[in-house]
mmCIF file of C-alpha atoms in Angstrom:
data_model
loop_
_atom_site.group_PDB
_atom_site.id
_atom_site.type_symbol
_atom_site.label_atom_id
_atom_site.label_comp_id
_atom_site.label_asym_id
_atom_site.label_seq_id
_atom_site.Cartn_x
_atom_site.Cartn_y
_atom_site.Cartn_z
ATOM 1 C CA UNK A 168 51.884 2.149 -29.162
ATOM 2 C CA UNK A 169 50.379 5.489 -29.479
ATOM 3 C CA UNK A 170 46.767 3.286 -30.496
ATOM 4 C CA UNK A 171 46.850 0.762 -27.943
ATOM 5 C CA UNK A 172 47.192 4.413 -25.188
ATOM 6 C CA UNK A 173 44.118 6.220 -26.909
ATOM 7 C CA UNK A 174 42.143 2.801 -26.634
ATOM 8 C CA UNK A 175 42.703 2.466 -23.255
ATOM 9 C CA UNK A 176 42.068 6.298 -22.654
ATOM 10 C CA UNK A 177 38.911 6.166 -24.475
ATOM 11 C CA UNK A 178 38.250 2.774 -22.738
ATOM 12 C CA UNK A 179 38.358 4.023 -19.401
ATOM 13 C CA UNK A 180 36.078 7.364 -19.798
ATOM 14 C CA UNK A 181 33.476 4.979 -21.390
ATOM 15 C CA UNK A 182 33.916 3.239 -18.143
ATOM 16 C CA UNK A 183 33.747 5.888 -15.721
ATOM 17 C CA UNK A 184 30.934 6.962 -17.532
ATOM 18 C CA UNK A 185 29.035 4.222 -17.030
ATOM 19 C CA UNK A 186 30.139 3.662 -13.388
ATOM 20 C CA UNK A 187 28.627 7.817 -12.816
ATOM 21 C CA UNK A 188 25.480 6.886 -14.573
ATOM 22 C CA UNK A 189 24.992 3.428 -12.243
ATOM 23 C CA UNK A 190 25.726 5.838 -9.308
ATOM 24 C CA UNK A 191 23.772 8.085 -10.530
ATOM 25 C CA UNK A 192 20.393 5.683 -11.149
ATOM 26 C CA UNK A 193 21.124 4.533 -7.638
ATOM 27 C CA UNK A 194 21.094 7.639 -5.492
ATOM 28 C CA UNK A 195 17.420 7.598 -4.684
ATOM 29 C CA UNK A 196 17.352 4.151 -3.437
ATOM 30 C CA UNK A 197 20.443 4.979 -1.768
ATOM 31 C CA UNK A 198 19.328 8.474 -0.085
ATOM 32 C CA UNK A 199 15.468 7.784 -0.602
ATOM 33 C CA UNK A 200 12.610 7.966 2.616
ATOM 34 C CA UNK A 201 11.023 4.721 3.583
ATOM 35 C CA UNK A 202 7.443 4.970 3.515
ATOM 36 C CA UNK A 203 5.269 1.966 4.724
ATOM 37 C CA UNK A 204 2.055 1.560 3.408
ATOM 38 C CA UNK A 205 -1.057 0.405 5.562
ATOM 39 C CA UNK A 206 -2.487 -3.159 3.737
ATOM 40 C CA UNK A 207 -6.014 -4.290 4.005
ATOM 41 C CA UNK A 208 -6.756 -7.974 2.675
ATOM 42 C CA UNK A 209 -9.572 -7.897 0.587
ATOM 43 C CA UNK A 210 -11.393 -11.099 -0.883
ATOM 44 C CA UNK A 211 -9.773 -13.314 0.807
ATOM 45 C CA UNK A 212 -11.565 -16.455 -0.369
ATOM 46 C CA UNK A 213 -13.181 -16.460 -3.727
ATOM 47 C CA UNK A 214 -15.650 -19.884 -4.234
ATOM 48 C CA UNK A 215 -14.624 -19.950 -7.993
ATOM 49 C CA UNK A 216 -10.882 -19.499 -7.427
ATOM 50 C CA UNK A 217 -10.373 -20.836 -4.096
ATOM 51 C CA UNK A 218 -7.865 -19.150 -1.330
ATOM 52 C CA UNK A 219 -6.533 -16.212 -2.819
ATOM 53 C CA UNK A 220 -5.663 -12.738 -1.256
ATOM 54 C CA UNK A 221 -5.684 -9.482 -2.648
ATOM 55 C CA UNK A 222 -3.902 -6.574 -0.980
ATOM 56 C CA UNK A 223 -5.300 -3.023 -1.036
ATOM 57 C CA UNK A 224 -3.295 -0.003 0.069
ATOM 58 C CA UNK A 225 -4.474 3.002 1.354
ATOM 59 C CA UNK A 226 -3.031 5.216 -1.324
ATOM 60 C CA UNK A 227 -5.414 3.568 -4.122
ATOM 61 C CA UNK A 228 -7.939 5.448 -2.139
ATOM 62 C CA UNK A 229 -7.481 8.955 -2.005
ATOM 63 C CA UNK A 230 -10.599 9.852 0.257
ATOM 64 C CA UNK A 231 -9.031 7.912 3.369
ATOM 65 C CA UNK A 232 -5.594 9.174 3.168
ATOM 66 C CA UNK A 233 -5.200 12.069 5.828
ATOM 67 C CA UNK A 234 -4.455 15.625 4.116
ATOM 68 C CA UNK A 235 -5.695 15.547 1.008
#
């Protein structure tokens, strides 16, 4: 009897400690800041591919973001 307790003892911190770490890895999307980035298509048709469309955001380009 005394066995099957400290398994379940040592069963449930493993748990709990797994459930805090999940928590854990999930607070920034949880408390995090939307930010929405501006897109700009670029290439949008390509003779040797065909239609195909290639996004660009403003943060790839350092020079056109305001503040920096």
């Amino acid at each position: 009897m005394r066995e099957s307790s400290r398994a379940l003892v040592i069963g449930g911190l493993l748990t709990g400690l797994m459930l805090a770490f999940f928590l854990f890895m999930a607070m920034p999307t949880v408390t995090g800041e939307e930010i929405r980035l501006p897109l700009q298509a670029v290439d949008p048709f390509d003779p040797l591919r065909g239609q195909s469309l290639t996004l660009s955001y403003a943060i790839n380009n350092p020079a056109a973001l305001p503040g920096l």
